[in-house]
Coordinates of C-alpha atoms in Angstrom, one line a residue:
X1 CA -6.7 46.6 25.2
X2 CA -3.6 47.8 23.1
X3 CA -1.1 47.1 26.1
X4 CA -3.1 43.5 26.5
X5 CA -2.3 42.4 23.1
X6 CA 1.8 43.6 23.0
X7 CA 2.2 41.6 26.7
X8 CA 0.4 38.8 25.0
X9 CA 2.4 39.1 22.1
X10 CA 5.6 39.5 24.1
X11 CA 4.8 36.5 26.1
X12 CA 4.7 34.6 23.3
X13 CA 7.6 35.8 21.6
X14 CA 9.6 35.6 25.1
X15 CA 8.4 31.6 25.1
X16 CA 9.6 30.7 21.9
X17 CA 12.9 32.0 22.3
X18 CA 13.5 30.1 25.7
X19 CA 12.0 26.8 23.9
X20 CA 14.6 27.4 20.9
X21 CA 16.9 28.0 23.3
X22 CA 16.2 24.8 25.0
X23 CA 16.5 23.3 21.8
X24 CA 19.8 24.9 21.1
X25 CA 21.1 23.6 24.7
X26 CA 20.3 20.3 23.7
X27 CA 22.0 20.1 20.4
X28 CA 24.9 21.9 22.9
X29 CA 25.0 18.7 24.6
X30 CA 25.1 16.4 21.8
X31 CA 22.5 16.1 19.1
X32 CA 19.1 14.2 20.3
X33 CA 18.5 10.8 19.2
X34 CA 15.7 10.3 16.8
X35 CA 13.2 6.8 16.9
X36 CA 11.2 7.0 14.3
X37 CA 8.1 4.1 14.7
X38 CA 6.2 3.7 11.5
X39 CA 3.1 1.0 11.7
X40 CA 1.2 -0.2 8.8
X41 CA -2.0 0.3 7.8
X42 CA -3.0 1.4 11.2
X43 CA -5.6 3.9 11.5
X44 CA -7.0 6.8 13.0
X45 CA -9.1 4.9 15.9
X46 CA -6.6 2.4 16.8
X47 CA -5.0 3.3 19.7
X48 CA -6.4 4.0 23.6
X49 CA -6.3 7.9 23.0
X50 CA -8.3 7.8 19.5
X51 CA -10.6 5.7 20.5
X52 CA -9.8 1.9 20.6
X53 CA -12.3 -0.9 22.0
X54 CA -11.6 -4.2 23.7
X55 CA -7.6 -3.9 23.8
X56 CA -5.7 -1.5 25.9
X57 CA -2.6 0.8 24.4
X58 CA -1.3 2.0 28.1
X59 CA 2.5 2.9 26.3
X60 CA 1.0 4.9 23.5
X61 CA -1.3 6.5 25.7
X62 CA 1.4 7.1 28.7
X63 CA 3.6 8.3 25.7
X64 CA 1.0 10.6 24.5
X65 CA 0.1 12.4 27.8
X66 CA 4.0 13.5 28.1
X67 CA 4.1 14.7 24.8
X68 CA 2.4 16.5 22.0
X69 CA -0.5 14.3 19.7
X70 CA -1.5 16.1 16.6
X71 CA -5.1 15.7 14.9
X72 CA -4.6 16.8 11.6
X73 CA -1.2 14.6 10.7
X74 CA -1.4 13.5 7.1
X75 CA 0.4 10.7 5.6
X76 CA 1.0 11.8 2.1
X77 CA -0.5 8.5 0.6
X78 CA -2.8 6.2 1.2
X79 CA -0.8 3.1 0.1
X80 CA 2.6 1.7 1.1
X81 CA 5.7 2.2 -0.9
X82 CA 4.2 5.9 -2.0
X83 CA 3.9 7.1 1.8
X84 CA 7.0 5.2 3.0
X85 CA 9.0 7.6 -0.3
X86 CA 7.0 10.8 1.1
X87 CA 8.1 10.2 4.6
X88 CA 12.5 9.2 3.6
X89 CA 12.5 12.0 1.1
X90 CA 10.3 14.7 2.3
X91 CA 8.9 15.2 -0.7
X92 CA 5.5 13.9 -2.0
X93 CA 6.1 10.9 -3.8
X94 CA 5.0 11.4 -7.2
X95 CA 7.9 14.1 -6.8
X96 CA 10.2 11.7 -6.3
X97 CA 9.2 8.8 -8.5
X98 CA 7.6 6.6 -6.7
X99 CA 3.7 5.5 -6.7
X100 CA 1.6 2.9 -5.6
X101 CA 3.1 0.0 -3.6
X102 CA 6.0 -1.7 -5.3
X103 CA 5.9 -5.5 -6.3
X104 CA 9.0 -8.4 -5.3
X105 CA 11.5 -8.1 -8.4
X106 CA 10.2 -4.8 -8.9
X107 CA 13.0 -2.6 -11.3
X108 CA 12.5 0.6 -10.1
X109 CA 13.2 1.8 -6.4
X110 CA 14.1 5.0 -4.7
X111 CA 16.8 6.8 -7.0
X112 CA 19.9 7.3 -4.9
X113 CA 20.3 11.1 -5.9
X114 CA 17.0 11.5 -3.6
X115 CA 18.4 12.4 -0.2
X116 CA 16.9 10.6 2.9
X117 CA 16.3 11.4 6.4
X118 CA 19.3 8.6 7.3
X119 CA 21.7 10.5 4.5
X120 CA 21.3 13.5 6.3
X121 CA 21.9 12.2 9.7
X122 CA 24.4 10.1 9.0
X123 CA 26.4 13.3 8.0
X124 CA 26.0 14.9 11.0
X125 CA 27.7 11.3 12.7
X126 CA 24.3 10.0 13.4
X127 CA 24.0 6.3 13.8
X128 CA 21.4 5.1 11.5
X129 CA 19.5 1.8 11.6
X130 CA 16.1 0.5 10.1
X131 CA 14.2 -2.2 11.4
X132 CA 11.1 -3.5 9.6
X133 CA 9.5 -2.6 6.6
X134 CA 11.1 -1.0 3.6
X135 CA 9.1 -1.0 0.4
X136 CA 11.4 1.4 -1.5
X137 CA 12.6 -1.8 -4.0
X138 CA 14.3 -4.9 -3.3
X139 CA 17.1 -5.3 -5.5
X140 CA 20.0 -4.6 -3.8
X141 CA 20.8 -1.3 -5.3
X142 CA 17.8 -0.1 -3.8
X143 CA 17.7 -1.4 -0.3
X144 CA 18.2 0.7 2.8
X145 CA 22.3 0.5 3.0
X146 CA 22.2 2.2 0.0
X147 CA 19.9 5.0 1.3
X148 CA 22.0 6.2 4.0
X149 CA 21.5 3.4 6.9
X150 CA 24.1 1.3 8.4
X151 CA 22.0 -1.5 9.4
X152 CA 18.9 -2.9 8.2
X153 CA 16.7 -5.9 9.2
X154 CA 13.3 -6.9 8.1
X155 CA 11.2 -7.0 5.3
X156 CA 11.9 -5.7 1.7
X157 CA 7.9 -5.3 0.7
X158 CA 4.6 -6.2 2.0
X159 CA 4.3 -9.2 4.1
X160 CA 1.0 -10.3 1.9
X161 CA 3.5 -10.6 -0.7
X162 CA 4.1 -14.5 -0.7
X163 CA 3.0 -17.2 -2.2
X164 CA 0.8 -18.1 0.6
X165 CA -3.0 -18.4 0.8
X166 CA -5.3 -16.3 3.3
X167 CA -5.6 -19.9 5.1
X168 CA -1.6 -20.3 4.9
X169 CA -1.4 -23.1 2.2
X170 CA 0.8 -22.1 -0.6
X171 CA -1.2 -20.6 -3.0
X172 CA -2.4 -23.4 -5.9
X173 CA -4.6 -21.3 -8.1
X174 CA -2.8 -19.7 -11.1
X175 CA -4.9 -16.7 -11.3
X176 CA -4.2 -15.3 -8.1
X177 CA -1.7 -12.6 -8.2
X178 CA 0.0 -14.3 -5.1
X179 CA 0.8 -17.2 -7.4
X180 CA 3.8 -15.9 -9.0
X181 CA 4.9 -14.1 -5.8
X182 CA 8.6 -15.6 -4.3
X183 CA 9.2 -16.9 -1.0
X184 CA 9.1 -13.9 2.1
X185 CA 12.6 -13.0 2.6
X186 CA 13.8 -11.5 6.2
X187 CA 17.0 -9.4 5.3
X188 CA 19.6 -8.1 7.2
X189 CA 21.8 -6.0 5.8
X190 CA 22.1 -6.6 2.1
X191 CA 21.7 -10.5 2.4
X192 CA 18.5 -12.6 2.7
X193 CA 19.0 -14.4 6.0
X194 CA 15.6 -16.3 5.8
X195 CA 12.5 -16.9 4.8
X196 CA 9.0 -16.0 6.5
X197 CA 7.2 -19.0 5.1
X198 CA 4.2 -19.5 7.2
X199 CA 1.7 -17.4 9.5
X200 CA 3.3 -19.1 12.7
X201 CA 6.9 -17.5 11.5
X202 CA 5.0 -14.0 11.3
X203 CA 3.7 -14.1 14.8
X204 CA 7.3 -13.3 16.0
X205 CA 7.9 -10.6 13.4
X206 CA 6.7 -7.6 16.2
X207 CA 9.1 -9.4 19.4
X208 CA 12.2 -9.9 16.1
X209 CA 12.0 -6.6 15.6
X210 CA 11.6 -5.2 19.0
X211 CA 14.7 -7.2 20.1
X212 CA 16.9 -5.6 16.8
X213 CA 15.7 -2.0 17.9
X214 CA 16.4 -2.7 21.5
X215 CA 20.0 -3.9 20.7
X216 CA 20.7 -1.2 18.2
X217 CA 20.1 1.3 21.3
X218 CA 21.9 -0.5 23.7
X219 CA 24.6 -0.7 21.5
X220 CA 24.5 3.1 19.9
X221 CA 23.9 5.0 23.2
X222 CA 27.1 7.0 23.5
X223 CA 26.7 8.5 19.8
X224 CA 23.6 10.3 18.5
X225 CA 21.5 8.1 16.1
X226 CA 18.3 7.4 14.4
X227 CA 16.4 4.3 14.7
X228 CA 13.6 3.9 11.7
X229 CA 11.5 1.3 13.2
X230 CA 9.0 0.4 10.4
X231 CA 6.7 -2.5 11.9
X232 CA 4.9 -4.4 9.2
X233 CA 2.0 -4.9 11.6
X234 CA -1.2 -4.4 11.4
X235 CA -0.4 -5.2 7.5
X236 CA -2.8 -8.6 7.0
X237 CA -2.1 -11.0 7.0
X238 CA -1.6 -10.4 10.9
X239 CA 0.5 -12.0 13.5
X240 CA 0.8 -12.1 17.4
X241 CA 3.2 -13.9 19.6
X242 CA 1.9 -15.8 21.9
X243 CA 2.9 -13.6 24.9
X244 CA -0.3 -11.9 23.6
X245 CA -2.6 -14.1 21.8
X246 CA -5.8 -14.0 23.6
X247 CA -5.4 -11.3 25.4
X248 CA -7.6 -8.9 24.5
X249 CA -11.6 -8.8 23.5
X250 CA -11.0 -7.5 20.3
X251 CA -9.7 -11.0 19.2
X252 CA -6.7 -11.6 16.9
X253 CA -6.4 -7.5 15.8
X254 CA -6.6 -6.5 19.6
X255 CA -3.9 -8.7 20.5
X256 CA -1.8 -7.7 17.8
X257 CA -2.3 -3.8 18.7
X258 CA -1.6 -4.6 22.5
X259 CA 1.9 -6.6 21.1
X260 CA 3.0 -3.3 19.3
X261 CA 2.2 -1.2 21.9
X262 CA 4.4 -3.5 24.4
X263 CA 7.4 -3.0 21.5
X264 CA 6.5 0.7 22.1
X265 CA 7.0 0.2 25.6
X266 CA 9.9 -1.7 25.6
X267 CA 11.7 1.1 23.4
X268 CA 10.8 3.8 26.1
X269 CA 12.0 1.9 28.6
X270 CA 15.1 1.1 27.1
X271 CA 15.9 4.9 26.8
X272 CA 15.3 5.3 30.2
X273 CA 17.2 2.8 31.4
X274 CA 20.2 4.1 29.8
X275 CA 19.2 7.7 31.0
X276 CA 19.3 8.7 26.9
X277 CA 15.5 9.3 27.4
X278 CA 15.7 13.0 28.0
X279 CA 18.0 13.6 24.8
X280 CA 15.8 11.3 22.2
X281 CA 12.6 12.2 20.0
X282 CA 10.4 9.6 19.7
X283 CA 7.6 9.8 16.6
X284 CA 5.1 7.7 16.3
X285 CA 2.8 7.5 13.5
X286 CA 1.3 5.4 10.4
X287 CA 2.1 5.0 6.5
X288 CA -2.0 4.9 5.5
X289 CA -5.6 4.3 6.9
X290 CA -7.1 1.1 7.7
X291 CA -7.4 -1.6 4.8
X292 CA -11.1 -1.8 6.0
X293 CA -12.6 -4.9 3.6
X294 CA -10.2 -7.0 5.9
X295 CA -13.3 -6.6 8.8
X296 CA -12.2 -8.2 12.2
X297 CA -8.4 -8.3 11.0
X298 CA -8.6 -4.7 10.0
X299 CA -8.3 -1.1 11.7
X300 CA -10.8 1.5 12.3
X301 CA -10.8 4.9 11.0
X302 CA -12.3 6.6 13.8
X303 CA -14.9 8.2 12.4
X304 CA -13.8 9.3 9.3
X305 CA -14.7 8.6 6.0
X306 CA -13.4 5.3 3.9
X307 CA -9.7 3.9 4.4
X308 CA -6.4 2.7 2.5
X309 CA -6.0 3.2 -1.1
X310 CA -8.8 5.7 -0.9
X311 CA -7.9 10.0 -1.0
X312 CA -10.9 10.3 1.3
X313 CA -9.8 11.5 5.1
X314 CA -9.8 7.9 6.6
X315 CA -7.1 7.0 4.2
X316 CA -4.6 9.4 4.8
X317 CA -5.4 11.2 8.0
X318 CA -3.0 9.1 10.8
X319 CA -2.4 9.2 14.7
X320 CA 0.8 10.9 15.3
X321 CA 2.5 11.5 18.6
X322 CA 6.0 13.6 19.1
X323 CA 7.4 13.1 22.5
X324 CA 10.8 14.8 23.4
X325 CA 11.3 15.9 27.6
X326 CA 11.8 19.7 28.2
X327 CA 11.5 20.7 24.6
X328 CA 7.8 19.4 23.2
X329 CA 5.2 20.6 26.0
X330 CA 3.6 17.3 27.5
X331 CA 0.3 16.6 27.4
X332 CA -0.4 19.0 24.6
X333 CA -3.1 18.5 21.7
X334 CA -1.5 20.4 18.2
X335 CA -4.9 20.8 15.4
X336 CA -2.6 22.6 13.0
X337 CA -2.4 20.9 9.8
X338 CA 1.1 18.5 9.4
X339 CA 2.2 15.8 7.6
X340 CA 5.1 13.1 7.2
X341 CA 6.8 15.2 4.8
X342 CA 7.1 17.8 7.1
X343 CA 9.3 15.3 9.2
X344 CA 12.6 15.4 7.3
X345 CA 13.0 19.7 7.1
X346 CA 12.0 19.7 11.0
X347 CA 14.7 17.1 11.9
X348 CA 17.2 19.1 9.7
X349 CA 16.7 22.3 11.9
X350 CA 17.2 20.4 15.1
X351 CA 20.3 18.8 14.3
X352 CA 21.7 21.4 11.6
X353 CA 21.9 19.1 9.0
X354 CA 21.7 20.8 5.7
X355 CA 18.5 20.3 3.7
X356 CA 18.6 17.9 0.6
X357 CA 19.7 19.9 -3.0
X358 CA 17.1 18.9 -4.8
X359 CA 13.8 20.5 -4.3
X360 CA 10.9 18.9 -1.5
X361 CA 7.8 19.6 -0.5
X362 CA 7.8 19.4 3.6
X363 CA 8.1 22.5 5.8
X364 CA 10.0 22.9 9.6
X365 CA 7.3 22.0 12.2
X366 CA 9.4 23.0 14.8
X367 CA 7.9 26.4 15.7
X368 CA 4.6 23.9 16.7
X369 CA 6.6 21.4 18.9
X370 CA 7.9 23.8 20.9
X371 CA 4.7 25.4 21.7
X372 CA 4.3 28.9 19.5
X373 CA 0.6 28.6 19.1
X374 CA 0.2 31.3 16.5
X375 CA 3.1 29.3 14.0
X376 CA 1.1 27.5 11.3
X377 CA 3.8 26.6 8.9
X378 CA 1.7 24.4 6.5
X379 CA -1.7 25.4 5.6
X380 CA -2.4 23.4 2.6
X381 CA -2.0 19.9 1.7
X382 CA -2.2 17.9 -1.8
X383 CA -3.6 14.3 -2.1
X384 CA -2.5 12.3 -4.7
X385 CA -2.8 8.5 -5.6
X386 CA -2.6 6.1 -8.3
X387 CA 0.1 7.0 -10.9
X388 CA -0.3 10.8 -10.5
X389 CA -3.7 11.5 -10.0
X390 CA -4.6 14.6 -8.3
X391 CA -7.8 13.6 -6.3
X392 CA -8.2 16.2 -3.7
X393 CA -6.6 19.8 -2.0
X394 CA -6.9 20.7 1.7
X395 CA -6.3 24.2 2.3
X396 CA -7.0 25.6 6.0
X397 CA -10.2 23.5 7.4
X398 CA -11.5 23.1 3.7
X399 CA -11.3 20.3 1.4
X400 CA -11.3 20.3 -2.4
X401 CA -12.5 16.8 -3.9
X402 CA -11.8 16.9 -7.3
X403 CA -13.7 14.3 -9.7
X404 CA -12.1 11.0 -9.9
X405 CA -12.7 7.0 -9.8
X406 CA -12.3 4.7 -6.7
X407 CA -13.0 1.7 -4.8
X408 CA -15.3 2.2 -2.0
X409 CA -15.6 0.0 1.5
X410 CA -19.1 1.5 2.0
X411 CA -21.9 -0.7 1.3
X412 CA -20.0 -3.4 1.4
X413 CA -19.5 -6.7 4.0
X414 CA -16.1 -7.1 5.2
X415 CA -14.1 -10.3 5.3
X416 CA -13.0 -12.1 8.4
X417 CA -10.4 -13.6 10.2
X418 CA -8.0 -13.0 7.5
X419 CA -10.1 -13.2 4.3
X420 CA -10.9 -9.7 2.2
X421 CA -14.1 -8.6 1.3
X422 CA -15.5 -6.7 -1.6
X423 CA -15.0 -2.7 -2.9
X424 CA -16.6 -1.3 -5.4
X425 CA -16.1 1.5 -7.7
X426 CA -17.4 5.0 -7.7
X427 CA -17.3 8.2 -9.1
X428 CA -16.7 10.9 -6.8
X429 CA -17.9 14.2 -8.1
X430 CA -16.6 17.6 -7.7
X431 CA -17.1 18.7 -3.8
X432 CA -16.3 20.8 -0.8
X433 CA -16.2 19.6 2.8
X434 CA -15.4 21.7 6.1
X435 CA -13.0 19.4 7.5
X436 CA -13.7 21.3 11.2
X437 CA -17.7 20.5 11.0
X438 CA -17.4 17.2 9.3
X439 CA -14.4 15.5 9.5
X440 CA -16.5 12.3 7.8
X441 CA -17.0 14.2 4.5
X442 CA -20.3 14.2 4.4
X443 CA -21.9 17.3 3.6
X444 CA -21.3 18.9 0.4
X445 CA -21.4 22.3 1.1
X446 CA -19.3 23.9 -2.4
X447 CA -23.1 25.8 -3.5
X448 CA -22.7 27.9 -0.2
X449 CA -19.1 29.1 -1.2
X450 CA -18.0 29.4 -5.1
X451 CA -15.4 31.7 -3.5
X452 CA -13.4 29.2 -2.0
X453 CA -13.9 26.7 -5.3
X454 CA -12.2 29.5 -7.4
X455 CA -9.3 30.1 -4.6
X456 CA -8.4 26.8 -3.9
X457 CA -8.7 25.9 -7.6
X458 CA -5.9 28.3 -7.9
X459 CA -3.8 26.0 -6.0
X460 CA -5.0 23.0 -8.2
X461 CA -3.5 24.5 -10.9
X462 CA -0.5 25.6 -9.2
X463 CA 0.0 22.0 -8.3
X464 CA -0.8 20.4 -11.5
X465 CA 1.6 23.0 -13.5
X466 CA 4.4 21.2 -11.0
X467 CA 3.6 17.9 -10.6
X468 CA 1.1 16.9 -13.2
X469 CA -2.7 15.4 -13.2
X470 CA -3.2 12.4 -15.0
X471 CA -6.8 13.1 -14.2
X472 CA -6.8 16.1 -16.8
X473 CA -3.8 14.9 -18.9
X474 CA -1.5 17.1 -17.4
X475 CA 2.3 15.6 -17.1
X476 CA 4.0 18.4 -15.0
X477 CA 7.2 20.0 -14.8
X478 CA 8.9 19.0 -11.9
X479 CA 9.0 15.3 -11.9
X480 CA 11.9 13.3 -10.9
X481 CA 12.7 9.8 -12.5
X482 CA 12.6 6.6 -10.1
X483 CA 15.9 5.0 -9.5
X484 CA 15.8 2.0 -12.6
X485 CA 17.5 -0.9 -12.7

């Protein structure tokens, strides 16, 4: 038995050091390419290996049988701006500053002393480039050039945030927050270029886009980079070209998912074409859950429970797929617990590029790409949302829900085709869920195991010693100021 377990163990040991090896190699013959694709608001069920109905994903799911798809991959908020700061930065985002989702003429951003993904490739002679969404402030000091990138085009916030209605007229009624909202400007670089000013000019947002990315490839090929391809689909209000309008059962939602996963395609084969395929990472993943009162123009959250804007798993649990030939085992399932934080540390040890000075909160993931199956790097995981409310702590399978307010789906008829329906608020109480048996959080089971309510309360007040609790009136220690206009 003895001699069993040291040739398992020096099997193992033997497999990572060829796979780091491998990974050394590559980096031998010239740093890999990193495309990053970041969708919005899409959720856990949305894609053909998660479980989608009535629309087809075949270059997410093609993608995902040559590569490695994790099941417990966390955004580290369940709203925009917050998740998009988590995933730059590598830090959570109350960490950095940065909560909630940030308004048009909004005078705070992300400060410039935080250190990006992009800042860190750029100084290892990494093309950099974002297309799509931003949502990390608009003023000028704030936008992506300043945050390491070369190039930017897209979006500077939400694409809700106009001053058009759900049934694209401009927006009439003074109490609507839309009302005071400016026109929908499509940047490139540090200048407004246009304006999105109706639902037909969204429809081409996912093929505008796609064509940017494309070109930035074409033209970057010969030089490492890192393409940040931030899609502001399936954000509402949606839109779909009409290439693919129709073309699923699923209606308006379908086509829209079978429209990003052509832009997925087209990427793929774009790095094959130029035979860079084999030296590029490819990510793909999603800022939040489903926003779930939006019914037939909305996501699903696979069976888990509630969706964006809510701590509970259906907000912040995503799909997430790493694909990079010879080095991340294809076809390969990963249940260890990640997250989009963990993103930034695990791309500085595959390129060398020095970690950021000041302090974050993701871990190197890299041990789990290249197959060790006994790494676990991360085994605990904090949910925050609002300003700095401390709502919930995963540690291992287990799942701390701390008392706290929020707006519930449940219960509830959703809007449709493009109109919200309602939420209501509740009061969650204190409780435990075994996120292995139910991954819907429905059984309470913190009676069976006080134990594990005083351990992992241990690490609630680790956390709120650091970063704070508004929920107990705790301000923290380790808190960084928001860049400020």
């Amino acid at each position: 038995m003895l001699r069993k377990v040291i040739l398992s163990s020096l099997t193992a040991v033997i497999l990572l050091i060829a796979n780091l090896n491998l990974v050394a190699q590559s980096s031998t013959d010239g740093n890999p390419n990193i495309v990053l694709i970041y969708m919005d608001d899409m959720g856990y069920g949305d894609i053909g290996v998660t479980g989608s109905i009535d629309y087809s994903t075949p270059n997410i799911d093609k993608m995902s049988s040559q590569s490695m798809q994790f099941t417990n991959f966390y955004s580290v908020s369940a709203i925009c701006s917050a998740s998009r700061a988590g995933l730059l930065t590598g830090a959570y985002p109350n960490r950095v500053g940065i909560t909630g989702a940030l308004f048009p003429d909004s005078e705070i951003g992300l400060n410039s002393e935080e250190e990006t993904i992009a800042d860190l490739l750029k100084g290892e002679g990494y093309a950099t480039s974002i297309v799509g969404k931003w949502h990390l402030g608009d003023a000028e000091e704030f936008l992506p050039l300043q945050h390491g990138f070369d190039e930017y085009f897209g979006l500077p916030y939400s694409n809700d945030m106009w001053p058009v209605d759900y049934d694209d007229k401009p927006v009439t009624d003074t109490t609507k927050w839309a009302y005071n909202m400016p026109p929908l400007p499509l940047i490139e670089g540090n200048e407004t270029v246009e304006y999105i000013r109706t639902l037909q000019d969204q429809d081409m947002l996912t093929t505008r886009y796609t064509e940017k990315a494309v070109n930035f490839i074409m033209r970057k090929k010969e030089q490492p980079f890192f393409l940040y391809f931030a899609h502001s689909m399936p954000h509402v209000p949606l839109g779909v070209s009409e290439k693919f309008r129709g073309k699923s059962k699923q209606g308006l939602y379908g086509d829209m998912m079978m429209e990003v996963d052509w832009s997925v395609g087209q990427i793929i084969k774009t790095l094959e074409d130029n035979g860079i395929d084999d030296n590029t990472i490819v990510i793909f993943t999603s800022d939040n859950g489903p926003w779930l009162n939006y019914g037939n123009h909305a996501g699903s959250a696979g069976g888990l429970r509630e969706g964006k804007q809510t701590t509970w798993e259906g907000g912040q649990r995503v799909p997430a797929i790493m694909h990079w030939p010879g080095i991340i085992p294809e076809g390969t399932v990963n249940n260890k617990l990640t997250s989009t934080i963990d993103l930034l540390p695990t791309i500085a040890a595959i390129t060398g590029a020095s970690l950021p000075s000041r302090p974050i909160d993701g871990v190197n993931i890299l041990p789990l790409l290249t197959g060790d199956e006994n790494a676990n790097p991360r085994n605990t995981l904090y949910y925050y949302y609002n300003d700095n409310d401390l709502q919930a702590v995963r540690q291992d399978h287990w799942k701390l829900v701390m008392p706290h307010e929020y707006s519930s789906y449940e219960d509830e008829l959703p809007g449709q085709d493009g109109f919200p329906g309602s939420r209501h608020r509740v009061t969650a109480e204190l409780a435990l869920y075994n996120l292995r048996r139910d991954p819907g959080e429905r059984y309470d089971v913190k009676d069976q195991n006080p134990e594990l309510i005083t351990e992992i309360m241990k690490l609630v007040e680790q956390a709120r010693k650091d970063l704070g609790d508004n929920l107990v009136g705790e301000p923290g220690n380790n808190r960084r100021a928001p860049g400020s206009l």
